[in-house]
CSV table of C-alpha atoms in Angstrom, one decimal:
chain,number,residue,atom,x,y,z
A,88,MET,CA,118.3,110.2,118.8
A,89,TYR,CA,118.3,106.8,116.7
A,90,ARG,CA,121.9,106.2,115.8
A,91,SER,CA,121.4,102.4,114.9
A,92,ILE,CA,118.1,100.8,113.2
A,93,LEU,CA,117.4,97.3,112.9
A,94,VAL,CA,115.4,95.3,110.5
A,95,PRO,CA,114.9,91.5,111.2
A,96,LEU,CA,113.7,89.9,108.4
A,97,LEU,CA,112.1,86.1,109.9
A,98,ARG,CA,110.0,85.2,107.1
A,99,GLY,CA,112.5,84.0,104.7
A,100,GLU,CA,112.0,87.1,102.3
A,101,ALA,CA,113.0,90.5,101.5
A,102,GLU,CA,110.1,92.2,102.9
A,103,ALA,CA,109.9,95.5,100.9
A,104,ALA,CA,107.7,97.7,103.3
A,105,PRO,CA,110.2,97.4,106.6
A,106,LEU,CA,113.0,97.9,104.5
A,107,GLN,CA,111.7,100.8,102.5
A,108,ALA,CA,110.6,102.5,105.6
A,109,ALA,CA,114.1,101.7,107.3
A,110,CYS,CA,115.9,103.2,104.5
A,111,ALA,CA,113.8,106.3,104.5
A,112,LEU,CA,114.3,106.7,108.3
A,113,THR,CA,118.1,106.2,108.2
A,114,ALA,CA,118.3,108.8,105.3
A,115,GLN,CA,116.5,111.3,107.1
A,116,LEU,CA,117.9,110.7,110.7
A,117,GLY,CA,121.6,110.0,109.5
A,118,ALA,CA,121.4,106.5,111.5
A,119,GLU,CA,123.3,103.0,110.9
A,120,LEU,CA,120.9,100.3,109.1
A,121,ARG,CA,121.6,96.8,110.0
A,122,VAL,CA,119.3,94.0,108.3
A,123,LEU,CA,119.2,90.6,110.3
A,124,VAL,CA,118.5,87.3,108.1
A,125,GLY,CA,117.0,85.2,110.8
A,126,MET,CA,118.5,81.5,110.1
A,127,ASP,CA,116.0,78.6,111.4
A,128,VAL,CA,117.7,75.2,111.5
A,129,GLY,CA,115.8,71.9,111.9
A,130,ARG,CA,112.2,71.1,112.7
A,131,ALA,CA,110.8,73.4,115.5
A,132,ARG,CA,109.3,72.0,119.0
A,133,ALA,CA,107.5,73.6,121.8
A,134,PHE,CA,109.7,73.5,125.0
A,135,GLY,CA,107.8,75.4,128.0
A,136,TRP,CA,107.4,78.8,127.2
A,137,GLU,CA,110.4,78.9,124.8
A,138,PHE,CA,110.3,78.2,121.0
A,139,MET,CA,113.4,75.8,120.4
A,140,PRO,CA,114.8,74.7,117.1
A,141,ALA,CA,115.2,71.0,117.3
A,142,GLY,CA,119.0,70.0,117.1
A,143,PRO,CA,120.1,70.2,113.5
A,144,ASP,CA,122.1,67.8,111.6
A,145,GLU,CA,124.7,68.7,109.3
A,146,ALA,CA,122.7,68.7,106.3
A,147,SER,CA,120.0,70.8,107.4
A,148,ASP,CA,122.4,73.4,109.1
A,149,LEU,CA,124.2,73.7,105.6
A,150,ALA,CA,120.8,74.0,104.1
A,151,ALA,CA,119.7,76.8,106.5
A,152,ARG,CA,122.7,78.6,106.2
A,153,ALA,CA,122.5,78.4,102.3
A,154,GLY,CA,119.2,79.9,102.3
A,155,ALA,CA,120.0,82.5,104.8
A,156,GLU,CA,123.0,83.6,102.9
A,157,ALA,CA,121.2,83.8,99.3
A,158,LEU,CA,118.6,85.8,101.0
A,159,ALA,CA,121.1,88.4,102.6
A,160,GLU,CA,122.9,88.4,99.1
A,161,ASP,CA,119.3,89.2,97.5
A,162,VAL,CA,119.1,92.1,100.2
A,163,ARG,CA,122.2,93.6,99.7
A,164,ARG,CA,121.7,93.8,96.1
A,165,LEU,CA,118.6,95.6,96.9
A,166,LEU,CA,119.9,98.2,99.1
A,167,GLU,CA,123.3,98.8,97.0
A,168,GLY,CA,123.8,102.4,96.8
A,169,HIS,CA,121.8,103.2,99.8
A,170,ARG,CA,123.2,105.9,101.9
A,171,PRO,CA,124.4,105.7,105.1
A,172,PRO,CA,125.5,102.2,103.9
A,173,CYS,CA,123.7,99.3,105.6
A,174,LYS,CA,125.1,95.9,107.1
A,175,VAL,CA,123.2,92.7,106.2
A,176,VAL,CA,124.2,90.2,108.6
A,177,VAL,CA,123.0,86.4,109.1
A,178,GLY,CA,122.0,85.2,112.5
A,179,ASP,CA,124.5,82.4,113.7
A,180,ALA,CA,123.0,81.4,117.0
A,181,ARG,CA,122.1,77.8,115.8
A,182,TRP,CA,119.9,76.9,118.8
A,183,ALA,CA,118.1,80.2,118.8
A,184,SER,CA,114.9,80.6,116.9
A,185,PRO,CA,114.9,83.7,114.4
A,186,ALA,CA,112.8,85.5,117.1
A,187,ARG,CA,115.4,84.8,119.7
A,188,GLN,CA,118.4,86.1,117.4
A,189,ALA,CA,116.3,89.2,116.7
A,190,VAL,CA,116.1,89.9,120.3
A,191,GLU,CA,119.9,89.6,120.8
A,192,HIS,CA,120.5,92.1,118.0
A,193,ALA,CA,117.8,94.3,119.2
A,194,GLN,CA,119.3,94.9,122.5
A,195,VAL,CA,122.2,96.7,121.0
A,196,ALA,CA,120.0,99.0,118.2
A,197,ASP,CA,118.2,102.2,118.9
A,198,LEU,CA,115.0,101.2,117.1
A,199,VAL,CA,113.8,97.7,115.4
A,200,VAL,CA,111.4,98.1,112.0
A,201,MET,CA,109.5,95.1,111.5
A,202,GLY,CA,107.1,94.2,108.9
A,203,ARG,CA,103.5,93.1,109.4
A,204,PRO,CA,101.8,90.9,106.5
A,205,LEU,CA,98.0,91.5,105.9
A,206,GLN,CA,97.2,88.5,107.9
A,207,PRO,CA,99.9,87.5,110.5
A,208,THR,CA,100.1,84.1,111.6
A,209,ALA,CA,100.3,83.3,115.0
A,210,GLY,CA,103.9,82.6,115.3
A,211,GLU,CA,104.5,86.0,113.4
A,212,SER,CA,102.5,87.6,116.2
A,213,ALA,CA,104.4,85.8,118.9
A,214,ALA,CA,107.6,87.1,117.1
A,215,PHE,CA,106.7,90.5,117.6
A,216,GLY,CA,105.7,90.0,121.0
A,217,MET,CA,109.2,88.5,122.0
A,218,ILE,CA,111.0,91.3,120.5
A,219,LEU,CA,109.0,94.0,122.0
A,220,LEU,CA,109.0,92.8,125.5
A,221,GLU,CA,112.4,90.9,125.7
A,222,SER,CA,114.6,93.3,123.8
A,223,GLY,CA,113.8,96.5,125.8
A,224,ARG,CA,113.9,98.5,122.4
A,225,PRO,CA,110.9,100.4,120.6
A,226,VAL,CA,109.4,98.5,117.6
A,227,LEU,CA,108.2,100.2,114.7
A,228,VAL,CA,105.6,98.0,112.7
A,229,ILE,CA,105.2,98.6,109.1
A,230,PRO,CA,102.1,97.2,107.4
A,231,SER,CA,102.7,95.4,104.0
A,232,THR,CA,100.2,97.9,102.6
A,233,ALA,CA,101.3,100.9,104.3
A,234,ARG,CA,102.8,103.9,102.2
A,235,THR,CA,106.5,104.1,103.0
A,236,ASP,CA,107.6,107.1,100.5
A,237,ARG,CA,106.4,109.8,102.9
A,238,ARG,CA,107.6,110.8,106.3
A,239,TYR,CA,105.7,110.7,109.3
A,240,GLY,CA,104.4,114.0,109.2
A,241,THR,CA,101.2,113.7,111.3
A,242,VAL,CA,101.6,111.7,114.6
A,243,VAL,CA,99.3,110.3,117.0
A,244,LEU,CA,100.8,109.8,120.5
A,245,ALA,CA,98.3,107.6,122.8
A,246,TRP,CA,98.7,109.1,126.1
A,247,THR,CA,97.5,108.1,129.6
A,248,PRO,CA,99.5,108.4,132.5
A,249,THR,CA,101.2,105.1,132.7
A,250,ARG,CA,104.4,103.4,132.5
A,251,GLU,CA,104.1,101.9,129.0
A,252,ALA,CA,102.9,105.4,127.8
A,253,THR,CA,105.5,107.3,129.3
A,254,ARG,CA,108.3,105.1,127.7
A,255,ALA,CA,106.6,105.1,124.2
A,256,LEU,CA,106.6,108.9,124.5
A,257,HIS,CA,110.2,109.0,125.2
A,258,ASP,CA,111.4,106.4,122.8
A,259,ALA,CA,109.3,108.3,120.1
A,260,LEU,CA,110.9,111.8,120.6
A,261,PRO,CA,113.3,111.3,117.7
A,262,LEU,CA,110.1,111.1,115.3
A,263,LEU,CA,108.3,113.5,117.1
A,264,ALA,CA,110.9,116.0,116.7
A,265,VAL,CA,110.7,116.2,113.1
A,266,ALA,CA,107.0,115.4,112.6
A,267,ARG,CA,104.5,118.5,111.5
A,268,ALA,CA,101.7,118.0,113.8
A,269,VAL,CA,101.8,115.7,116.9
A,270,HIS,CA,98.5,114.8,118.3
A,271,VAL,CA,98.4,113.7,122.1
A,272,LEU,CA,95.5,111.8,122.5
A,273,THR,CA,93.9,111.0,125.6
A,274,LEU,CA,90.8,108.6,125.8
A,275,ALA,CA,88.2,109.5,128.9
A,276,GLU,CA,85.5,107.7,130.1
A,277,GLY,CA,82.4,109.7,130.0
A,278,ALA,CA,81.8,113.6,129.9
A,279,ALA,CA,83.0,114.0,133.7
A,280,GLY,CA,86.3,112.2,132.5
A,281,THR,CA,86.8,114.5,129.5
A,282,ALA,CA,86.5,117.6,131.7
A,283,ARG,CA,88.8,116.1,134.1
A,284,PHE,CA,91.4,115.8,131.7
A,285,ALA,CA,90.9,119.0,129.8
A,286,ASP,CA,91.2,120.8,133.2
A,287,VAL,CA,94.8,119.4,133.9
A,288,GLU,CA,96.2,119.9,130.3
A,289,ALA,CA,98.7,122.3,131.5
A,290,ALA,CA,100.1,119.7,133.8
A,291,SER,CA,100.0,117.2,130.7
A,292,VAL,CA,102.8,116.1,128.5
A,293,LEU,CA,103.0,119.1,126.7
A,294,PRO,CA,105.6,121.2,128.5
A,295,LEU,CA,107.8,118.2,128.3
A,296,LEU,CA,107.4,117.8,124.6
A,297,ALA,CA,107.7,121.4,124.1
A,298,ARG,CA,111.4,121.2,125.9
A,299,HIS,CA,112.3,118.6,123.2
A,300,GLY,CA,111.2,121.1,120.7
A,301,VAL,CA,107.9,119.1,119.8
A,302,ALA,CA,104.7,121.5,119.5
A,303,ALA,CA,101.7,119.2,120.2
A,304,ARG,CA,98.4,119.5,120.7
A,305,HIS,CA,96.4,117.9,123.5
A,306,LEU,CA,93.0,116.3,122.5
A,307,VAL,CA,90.6,114.3,124.6
A,308,GLU,CA,88.1,112.3,123.1
A,309,PRO,CA,85.3,109.9,124.9
A,310,ARG,CA,86.0,106.2,124.5
A,311,GLY,CA,82.3,105.5,124.6
A,312,ASP,CA,81.8,101.6,124.3
A,313,ARG,CA,84.9,101.4,122.1
A,314,GLU,CA,87.9,99.2,122.8
A,315,ALA,CA,90.8,101.6,123.2
A,316,GLY,CA,92.7,100.3,120.5
A,317,GLU,CA,89.8,101.0,118.1
A,318,ALA,CA,89.4,104.5,119.3
A,319,ILE,CA,92.6,105.3,118.8
A,320,LEU,CA,92.9,104.0,115.3
A,321,GLU,CA,89.6,105.7,114.5
A,322,HIS,CA,91.1,108.9,115.6
A,323,ALA,CA,94.1,108.4,113.6
A,324,LEU,CA,92.5,107.4,110.3
A,325,ARG,CA,90.0,110.5,110.6
A,326,ILE,CA,92.8,112.9,110.7
A,327,GLY,CA,95.3,111.3,107.9
A,328,ALA,CA,97.8,110.4,110.7
A,329,ASP,CA,101.0,109.0,109.3
A,330,LEU,CA,101.9,107.1,112.5
A,331,ILE,CA,100.6,105.8,115.8
A,332,VAL,CA,102.6,105.8,119.0
A,333,ALA,CA,101.6,103.6,121.7
A,334,GLY,CA,102.7,101.9,125.1
A,335,GLY,CA,102.7,97.8,124.5
A,336,HIS,CA,100.9,96.0,127.3
A,337,GLY,CA,101.8,92.7,128.5
A,338,ARG,CA,99.5,91.5,131.6
A,339,SER,CA,100.9,87.9,132.1
A,340,ARG,CA,103.3,85.4,130.5
A,341,LEU,CA,100.8,84.1,128.0
A,342,ALA,CA,100.7,87.9,126.9
A,343,GLU,CA,104.0,88.1,126.1
A,344,LEU,CA,103.3,85.9,123.1
A,345,VAL,CA,99.6,86.8,122.5
A,346,PHE,CA,98.7,90.4,123.3
A,347,GLY,CA,95.3,91.6,124.0
A,348,GLY,CA,93.5,94.7,124.2
A,349,ALA,CA,94.8,98.1,122.5
A,350,THR,CA,98.3,96.6,121.6
A,351,ARG,CA,96.6,93.7,119.7
A,352,THR,CA,94.1,95.5,118.1
A,353,LEU,CA,96.6,98.4,116.9
A,354,TYR,CA,99.1,95.5,115.8
A,355,LEU,CA,96.4,93.3,113.5
A,356,GLN,CA,94.5,96.0,112.3
A,357,ALA,CA,96.3,99.3,112.0
A,358,PRO,CA,96.8,100.3,108.0
A,359,ILE,CA,99.5,102.9,108.8
A,360,PRO,CA,102.5,102.4,110.7
A,361,VAL,CA,102.6,101.9,114.4
A,362,LEU,CA,105.5,102.5,117.1
A,363,PHE,CA,105.2,100.2,120.1
A,364,SER,CA,107.2,100.6,123.4
A,365,HIS,CA,107.2,98.5,126.4
């Protein structure tokens, strides 16, 4: 069960989509909502694999603090009257980037809810990757154009017998438990693969989900010549899904900042929320 939900605001604005989605979830699940306003001080510079702010002088520190506090106050007014009450905090790690601040706060939350602009910058994609890979927490990405006024009634769970997919399934259980329909989607390679997966359906994840009160269907679909992320997304849109659950893969140190494959496709292209887990 999610008891604590974190919304990191890293773009210097009160992003409506993740805030509205998180408010709906906390009201539905009775969780605590915490909003982190990241404070970026000084000029940014690259140092190895770490994104490090330059040493702030007093003026830049005060300016950054004033801007972050003003945004935090805007968010407090926006969420005034929300039940359960939420807490808005300003990142206070002067030498850490906003994404690094978010990682530290995410490590003591159950779920992270992040916004995704229509065309994310490389820095925004890198921040998502850092939070997903280094916090150890699931990240629910809400596209800026997604509807946030409805619950996640129909969910597509992308399933393969891998560590990432297993972790994603367990991290998503609180959402799966309140969904109306859960489609466990397995992508198979060719007709032989489709038959093999169909034959072992009884030994799939359905019994596990049933033990948690989740009634799910196992669907096997040929991947064909499509990239896995495209196939998952096409299926989700075809059935009118409200949410996709997927394991986030990272294959190298570089992939920790810029994902490839299905994770990148779903992050950049999905018009509906996606729960990533790593």
